[in-house]
Short mmCIF file of C-alpha atoms (C1' of nucleotides) in Angstrom, two decimals:
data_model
loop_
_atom_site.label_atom_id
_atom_site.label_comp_id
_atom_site.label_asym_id
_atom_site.label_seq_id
_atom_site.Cartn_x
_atom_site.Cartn_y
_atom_site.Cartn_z
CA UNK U 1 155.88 162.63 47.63
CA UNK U 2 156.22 159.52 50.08
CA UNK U 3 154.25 156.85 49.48
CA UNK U 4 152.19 155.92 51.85
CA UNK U 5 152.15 151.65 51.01
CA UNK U 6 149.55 149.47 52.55
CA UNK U 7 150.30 147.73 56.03
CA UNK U 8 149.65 144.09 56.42
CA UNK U 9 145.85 144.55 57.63
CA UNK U 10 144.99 146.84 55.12
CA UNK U 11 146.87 144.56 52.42
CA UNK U 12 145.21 141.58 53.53
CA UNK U 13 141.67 143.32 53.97
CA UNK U 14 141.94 144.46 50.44
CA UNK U 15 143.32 141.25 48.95
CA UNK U 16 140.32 139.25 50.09
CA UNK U 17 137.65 142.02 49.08
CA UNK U 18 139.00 141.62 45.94
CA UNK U 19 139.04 137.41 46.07
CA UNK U 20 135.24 137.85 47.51
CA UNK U 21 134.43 140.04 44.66
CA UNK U 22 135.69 137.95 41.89
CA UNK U 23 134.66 134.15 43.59
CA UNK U 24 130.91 136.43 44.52
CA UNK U 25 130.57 137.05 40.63
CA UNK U 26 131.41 133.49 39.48
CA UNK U 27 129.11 132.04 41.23
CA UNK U 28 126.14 134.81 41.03
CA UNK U 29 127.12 134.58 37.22
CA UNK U 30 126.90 130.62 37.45
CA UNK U 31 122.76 130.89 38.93
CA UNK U 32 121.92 133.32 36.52
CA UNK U 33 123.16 131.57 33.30
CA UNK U 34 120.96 128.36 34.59
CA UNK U 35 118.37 130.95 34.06
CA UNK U 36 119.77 131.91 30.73
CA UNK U 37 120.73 135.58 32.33
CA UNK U 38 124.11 137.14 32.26
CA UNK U 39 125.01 140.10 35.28
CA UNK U 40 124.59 142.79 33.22
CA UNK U 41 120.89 141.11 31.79
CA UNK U 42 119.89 141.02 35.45
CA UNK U 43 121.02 144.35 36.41
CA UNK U 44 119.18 145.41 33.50
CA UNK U 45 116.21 143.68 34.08
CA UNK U 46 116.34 144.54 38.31
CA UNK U 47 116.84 148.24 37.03
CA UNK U 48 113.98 148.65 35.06
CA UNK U 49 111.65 146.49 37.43
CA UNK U 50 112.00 149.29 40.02
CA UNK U 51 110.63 152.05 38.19
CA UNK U 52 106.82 153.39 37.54
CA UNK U 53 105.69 151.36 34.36
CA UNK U 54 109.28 149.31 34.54
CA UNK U 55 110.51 152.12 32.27
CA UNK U 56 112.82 154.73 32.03
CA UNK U 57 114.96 156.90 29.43
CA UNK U 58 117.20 155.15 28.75
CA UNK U 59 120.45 157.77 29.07
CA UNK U 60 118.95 157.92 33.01
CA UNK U 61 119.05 154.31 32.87
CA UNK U 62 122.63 153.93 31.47
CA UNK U 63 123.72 156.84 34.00
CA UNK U 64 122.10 154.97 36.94
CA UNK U 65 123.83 151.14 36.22
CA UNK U 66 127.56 153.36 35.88
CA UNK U 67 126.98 152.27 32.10
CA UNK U 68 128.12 154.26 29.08
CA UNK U 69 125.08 154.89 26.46
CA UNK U 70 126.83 152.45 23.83
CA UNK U 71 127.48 149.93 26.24
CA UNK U 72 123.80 150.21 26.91
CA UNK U 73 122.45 150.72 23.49
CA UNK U 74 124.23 147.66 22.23
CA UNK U 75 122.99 145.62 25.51
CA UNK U 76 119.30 147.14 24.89
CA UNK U 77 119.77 145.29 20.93
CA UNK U 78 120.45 142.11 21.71
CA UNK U 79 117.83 142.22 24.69
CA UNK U 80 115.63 143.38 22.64
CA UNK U 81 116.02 140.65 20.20
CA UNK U 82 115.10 138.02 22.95
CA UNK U 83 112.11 139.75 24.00
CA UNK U 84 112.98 141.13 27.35
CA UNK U 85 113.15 144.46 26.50
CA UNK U 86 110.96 146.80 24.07
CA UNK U 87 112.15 150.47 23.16
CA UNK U 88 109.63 153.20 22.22
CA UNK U 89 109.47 156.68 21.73
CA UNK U 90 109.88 159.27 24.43
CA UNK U 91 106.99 161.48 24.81
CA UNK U 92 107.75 165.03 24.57
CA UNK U 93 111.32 164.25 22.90
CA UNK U 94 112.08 163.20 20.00
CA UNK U 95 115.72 162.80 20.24
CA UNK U 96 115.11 160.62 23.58
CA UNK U 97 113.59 157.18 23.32
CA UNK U 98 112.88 154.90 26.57
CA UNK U 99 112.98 151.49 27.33
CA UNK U 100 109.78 149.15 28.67
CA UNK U 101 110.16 145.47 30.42
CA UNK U 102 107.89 143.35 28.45
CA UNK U 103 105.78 140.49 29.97
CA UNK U 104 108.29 137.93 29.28
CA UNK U 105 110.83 140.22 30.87
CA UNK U 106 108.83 140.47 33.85
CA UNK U 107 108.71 136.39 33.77
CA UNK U 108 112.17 135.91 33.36
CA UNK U 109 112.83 138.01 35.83
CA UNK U 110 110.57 136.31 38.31
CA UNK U 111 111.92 133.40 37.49
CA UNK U 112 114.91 134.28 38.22
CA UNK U 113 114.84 136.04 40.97
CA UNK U 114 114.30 133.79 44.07
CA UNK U 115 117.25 131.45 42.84
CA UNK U 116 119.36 134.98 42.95
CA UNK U 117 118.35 136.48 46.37
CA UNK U 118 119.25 132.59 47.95
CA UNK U 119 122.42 132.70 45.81
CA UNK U 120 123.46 136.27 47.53
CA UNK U 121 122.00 135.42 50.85
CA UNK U 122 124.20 131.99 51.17
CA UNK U 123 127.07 133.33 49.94
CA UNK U 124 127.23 136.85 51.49
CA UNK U 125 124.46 138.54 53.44
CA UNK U 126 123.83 135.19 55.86
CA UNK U 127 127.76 135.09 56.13
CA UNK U 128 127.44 138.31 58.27
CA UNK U 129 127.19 139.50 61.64
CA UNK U 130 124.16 142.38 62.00
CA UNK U 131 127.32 144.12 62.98
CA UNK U 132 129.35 143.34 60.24
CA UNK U 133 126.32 143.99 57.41
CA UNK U 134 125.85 147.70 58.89
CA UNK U 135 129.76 148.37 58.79
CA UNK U 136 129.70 147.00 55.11
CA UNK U 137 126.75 149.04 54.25
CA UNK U 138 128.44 152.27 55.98
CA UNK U 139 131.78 151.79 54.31
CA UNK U 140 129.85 151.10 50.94
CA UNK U 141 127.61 154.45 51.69
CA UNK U 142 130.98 156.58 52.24
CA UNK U 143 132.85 155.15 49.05
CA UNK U 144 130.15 156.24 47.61
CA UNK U 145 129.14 159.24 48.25
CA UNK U 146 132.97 159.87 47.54
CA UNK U 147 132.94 158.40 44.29
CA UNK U 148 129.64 159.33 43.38
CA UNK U 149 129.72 162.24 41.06
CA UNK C 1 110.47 126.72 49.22
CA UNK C 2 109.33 129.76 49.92
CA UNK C 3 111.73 132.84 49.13
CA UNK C 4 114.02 134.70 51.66
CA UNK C 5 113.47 138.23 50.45
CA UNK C 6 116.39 140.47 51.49
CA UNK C 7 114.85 142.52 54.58
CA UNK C 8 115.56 146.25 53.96
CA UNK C 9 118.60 147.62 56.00
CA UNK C 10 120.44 143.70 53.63
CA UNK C 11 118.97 144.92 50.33
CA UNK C 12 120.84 148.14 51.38
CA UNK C 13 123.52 146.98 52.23
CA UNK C 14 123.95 144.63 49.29
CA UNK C 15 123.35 147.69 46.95
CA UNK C 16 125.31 149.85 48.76
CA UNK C 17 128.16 147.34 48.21
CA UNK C 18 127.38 146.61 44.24
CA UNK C 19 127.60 150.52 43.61
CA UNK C 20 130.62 150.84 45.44
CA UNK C 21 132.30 148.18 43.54
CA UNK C 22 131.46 149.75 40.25
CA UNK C 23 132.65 153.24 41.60
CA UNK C 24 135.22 151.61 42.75
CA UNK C 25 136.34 149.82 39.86
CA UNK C 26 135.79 153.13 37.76
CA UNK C 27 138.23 155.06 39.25
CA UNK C 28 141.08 152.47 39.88
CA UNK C 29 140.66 152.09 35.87
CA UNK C 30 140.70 155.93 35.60
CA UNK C 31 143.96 155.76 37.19
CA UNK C 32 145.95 153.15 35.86
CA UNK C 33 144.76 153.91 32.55
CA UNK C 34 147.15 157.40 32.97
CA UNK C 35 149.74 154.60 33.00
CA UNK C 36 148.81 152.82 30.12
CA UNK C 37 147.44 149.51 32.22
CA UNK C 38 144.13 147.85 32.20
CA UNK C 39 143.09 146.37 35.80
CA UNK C 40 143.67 143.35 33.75
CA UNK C 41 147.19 143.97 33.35
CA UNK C 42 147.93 144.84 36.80
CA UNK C 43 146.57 142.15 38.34
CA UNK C 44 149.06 139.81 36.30
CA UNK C 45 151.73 142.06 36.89
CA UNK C 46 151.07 142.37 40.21
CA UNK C 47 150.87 138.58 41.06
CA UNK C 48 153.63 137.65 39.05
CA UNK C 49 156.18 139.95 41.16
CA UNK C 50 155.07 138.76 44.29
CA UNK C 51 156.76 135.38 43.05
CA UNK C 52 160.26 134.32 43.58
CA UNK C 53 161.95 135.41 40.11
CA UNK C 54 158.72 136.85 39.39
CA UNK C 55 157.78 133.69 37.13
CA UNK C 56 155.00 131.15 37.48
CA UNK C 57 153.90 128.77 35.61
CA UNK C 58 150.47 129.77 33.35
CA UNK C 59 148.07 127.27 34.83
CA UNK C 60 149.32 128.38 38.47
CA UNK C 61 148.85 131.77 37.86
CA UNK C 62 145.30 131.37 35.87
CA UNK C 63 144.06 129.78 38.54
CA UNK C 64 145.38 131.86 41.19
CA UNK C 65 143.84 134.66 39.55
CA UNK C 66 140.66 133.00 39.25
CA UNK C 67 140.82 133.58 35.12
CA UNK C 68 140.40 130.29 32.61
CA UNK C 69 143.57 129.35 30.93
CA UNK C 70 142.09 130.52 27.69
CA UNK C 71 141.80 133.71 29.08
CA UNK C 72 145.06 134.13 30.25
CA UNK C 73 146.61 133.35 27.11
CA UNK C 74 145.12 135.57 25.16
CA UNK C 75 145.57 138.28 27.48
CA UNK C 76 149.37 136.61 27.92
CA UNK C 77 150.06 137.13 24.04
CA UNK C 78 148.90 140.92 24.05
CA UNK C 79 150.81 142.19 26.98
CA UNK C 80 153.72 139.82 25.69
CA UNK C 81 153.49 142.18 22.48
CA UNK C 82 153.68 145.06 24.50
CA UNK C 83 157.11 143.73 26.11
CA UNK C 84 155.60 143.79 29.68
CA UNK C 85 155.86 139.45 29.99
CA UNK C 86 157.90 136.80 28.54
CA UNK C 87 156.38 133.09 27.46
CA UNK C 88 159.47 131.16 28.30
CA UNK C 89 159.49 126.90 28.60
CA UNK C 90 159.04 125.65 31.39
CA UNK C 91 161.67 123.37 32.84
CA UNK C 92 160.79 119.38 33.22
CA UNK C 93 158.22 119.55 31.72
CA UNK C 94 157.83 120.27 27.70
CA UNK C 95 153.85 120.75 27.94
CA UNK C 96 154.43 123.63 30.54
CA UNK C 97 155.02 127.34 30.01
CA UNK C 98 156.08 130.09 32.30
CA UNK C 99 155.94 133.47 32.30
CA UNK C 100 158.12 135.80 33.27
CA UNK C 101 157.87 139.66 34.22
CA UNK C 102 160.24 141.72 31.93
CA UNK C 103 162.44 144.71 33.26
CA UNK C 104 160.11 146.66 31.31
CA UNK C 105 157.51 144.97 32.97
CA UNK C 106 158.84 145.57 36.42
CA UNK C 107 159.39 149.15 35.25
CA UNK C 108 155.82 149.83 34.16
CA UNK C 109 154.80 148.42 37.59
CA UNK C 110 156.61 150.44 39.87
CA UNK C 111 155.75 153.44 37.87
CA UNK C 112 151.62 152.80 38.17
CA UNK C 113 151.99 151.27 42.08
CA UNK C 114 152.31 154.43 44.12
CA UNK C 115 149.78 156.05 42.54
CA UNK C 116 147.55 152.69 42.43
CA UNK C 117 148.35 152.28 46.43
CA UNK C 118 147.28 155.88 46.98
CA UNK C 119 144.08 155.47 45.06
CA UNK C 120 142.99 152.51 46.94
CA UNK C 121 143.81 154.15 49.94
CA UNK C 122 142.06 157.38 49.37
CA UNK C 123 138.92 156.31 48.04
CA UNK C 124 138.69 152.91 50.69
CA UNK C 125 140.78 151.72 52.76
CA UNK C 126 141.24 156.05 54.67
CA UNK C 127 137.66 155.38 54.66
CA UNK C 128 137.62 153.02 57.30
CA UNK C 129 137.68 152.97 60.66
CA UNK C 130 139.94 149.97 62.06
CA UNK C 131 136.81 148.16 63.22
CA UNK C 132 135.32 148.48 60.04
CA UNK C 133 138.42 147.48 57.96
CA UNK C 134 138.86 144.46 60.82
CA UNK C 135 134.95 143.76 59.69
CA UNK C 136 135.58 143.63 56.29
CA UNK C 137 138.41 141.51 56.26
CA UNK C 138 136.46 139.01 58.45
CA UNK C 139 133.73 138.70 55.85
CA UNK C 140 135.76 138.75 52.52
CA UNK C 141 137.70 135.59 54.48
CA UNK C 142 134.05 134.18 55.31
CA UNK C 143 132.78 134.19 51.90
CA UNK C 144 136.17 132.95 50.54
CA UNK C 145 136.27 129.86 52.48
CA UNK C 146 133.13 129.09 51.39
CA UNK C 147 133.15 129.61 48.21
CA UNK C 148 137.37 129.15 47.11
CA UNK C 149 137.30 125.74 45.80
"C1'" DC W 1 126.04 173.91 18.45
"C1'" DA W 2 124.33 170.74 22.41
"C1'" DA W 3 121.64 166.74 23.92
"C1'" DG W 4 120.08 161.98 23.29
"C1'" DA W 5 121.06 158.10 21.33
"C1'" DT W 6 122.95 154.71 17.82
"C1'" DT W 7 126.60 152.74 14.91
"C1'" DG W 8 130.84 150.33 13.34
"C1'" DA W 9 135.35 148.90 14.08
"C1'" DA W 10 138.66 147.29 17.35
"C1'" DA W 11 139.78 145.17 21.73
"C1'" DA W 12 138.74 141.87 25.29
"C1'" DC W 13 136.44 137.76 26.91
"C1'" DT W 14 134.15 133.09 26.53
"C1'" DC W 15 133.54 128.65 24.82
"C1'" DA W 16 134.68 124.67 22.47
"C1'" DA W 17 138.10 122.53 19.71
"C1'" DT W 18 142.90 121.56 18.97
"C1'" DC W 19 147.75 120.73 19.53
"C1'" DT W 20 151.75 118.77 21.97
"C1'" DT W 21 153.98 116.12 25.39
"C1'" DA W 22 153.54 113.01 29.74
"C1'" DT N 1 144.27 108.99 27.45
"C1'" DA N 2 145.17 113.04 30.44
"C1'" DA N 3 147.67 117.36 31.46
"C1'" DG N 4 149.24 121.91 29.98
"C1'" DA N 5 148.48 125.25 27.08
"C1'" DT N 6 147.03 127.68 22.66
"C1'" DT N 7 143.78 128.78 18.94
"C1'" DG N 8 139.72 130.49 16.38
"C1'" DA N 9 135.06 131.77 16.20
"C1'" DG N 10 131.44 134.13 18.38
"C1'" DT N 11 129.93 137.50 21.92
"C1'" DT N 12 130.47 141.50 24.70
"C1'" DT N 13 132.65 145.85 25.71
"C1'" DT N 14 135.09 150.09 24.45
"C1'" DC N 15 136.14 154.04 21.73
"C1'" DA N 16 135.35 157.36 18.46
"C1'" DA N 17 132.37 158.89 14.88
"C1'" DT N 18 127.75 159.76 13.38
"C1'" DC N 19 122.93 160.75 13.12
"C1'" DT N 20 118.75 163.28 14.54
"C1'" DT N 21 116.20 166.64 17.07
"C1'" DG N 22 116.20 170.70 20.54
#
DNA sequence: CAAGATTGAAAACTCAATCTTA
DNA sequence: TAAGATTGAGTTTTCAATCTTG
């Protein structure tokens, strides 16, 4: 089977997603630590905020964040053990358990989230065209729904 | 200050392109894990053959990569133990260090690229009209001006 | 036994401290 | 003292094994 290499617009387009990507998370990871946040305590936090009650089971959480169950189980300990996070039991299932924002979760996140949304809207969303954001987001939307079990 | 909220059809977008990344970045681990590479080691692998000799220097090729020296090392000294780089001295200059990709290393690498290149193809870059892929490119170079050094 | 979740050990990453040469 | 790089300790992530309930 041929290869089928990349030509030198689809190189270079995929060479810069990937240096947007990584410079994107250095500096989204640099605002949230001022707030004493790491990525994966915001997506956490974001996650949960969404939902009825800001909680959820938390294999449904783990499955919707592309997280393995450890991964999360270990995150949901040391959250936990600040105070952002609280788990309790699942009603109806005693194997489950699910996991609650607690007030000072909620204030965190509020805290931290106006510093975030100027942090991604300076350094990506008000770089775009209204052209260019709905190609992103329709690109995005197929690679998804490829990739997306 | 009041807040810029992202409007709906940006908050969209900007999850649209979070979830891809993960997917993303699932999958191209999926498949260079069959060849016994982390992302982590392809990058470096990667970067050092597109060099002349296929050496650099380690602070050149930290900070190309966007990775702290201390990183690099570390990673340096496990894939070094695996045969795929060499730590050699660096000529001139007795503080410096370069590293070098190995036969085996170069071996590894052209084994993993064609079915690296195909992934990337088939589960982004096929999935792109030229407008869109021109689009892309135009923002990933947007953000990267601003934010590369 | 399967589903839901946790655990412990090993690997990878971060941060600050250290070592060596310019 | 600064530049180039490595080191060790602590944290996070991964992987496989385990525990508990359906």
């Amino acid at each position: 089977m041929a290869v089928r290499w990349l030509e030198p617009d689809e190189y270079d387009a995929w060479r810069a997603y990937r240096r947007m990507r990584a410079l994107l998370d250095l500096e989204i990871t640099r605002d949230l630590a001022a707030h004493g946040l790491s990525d994966a305590d915001y997506d956490v936090l974001t996650t949960l905020s969404g939902q009825d009650g800001a909680r959820m089971r938390i294999g449904e959480l783990a499955s919707r964040m592309l997280w393995t169950q450890s991964r999360l189980s270990h995150h949901l300990t040391r959250m936990a053990g600040r105070g952002l996070v609280e788990r309790t039991a699942a009603a109806g299932d005693d194997r489950g358990a699910v996991v609650v924002l607690t007030d000072h979760g909620w204030t965190v996140l509020r805290t931290a989230a106006p510093s975030h949304v100027q942090c991604v809207r300076e350094n990506f969303i008000d770089l775009m065209s209204v052209g260019q954001l709905k190609a992103l987001a329709t690109v995005a939307h197929r690679v998804v729904d490829r990739l997306g079990r």
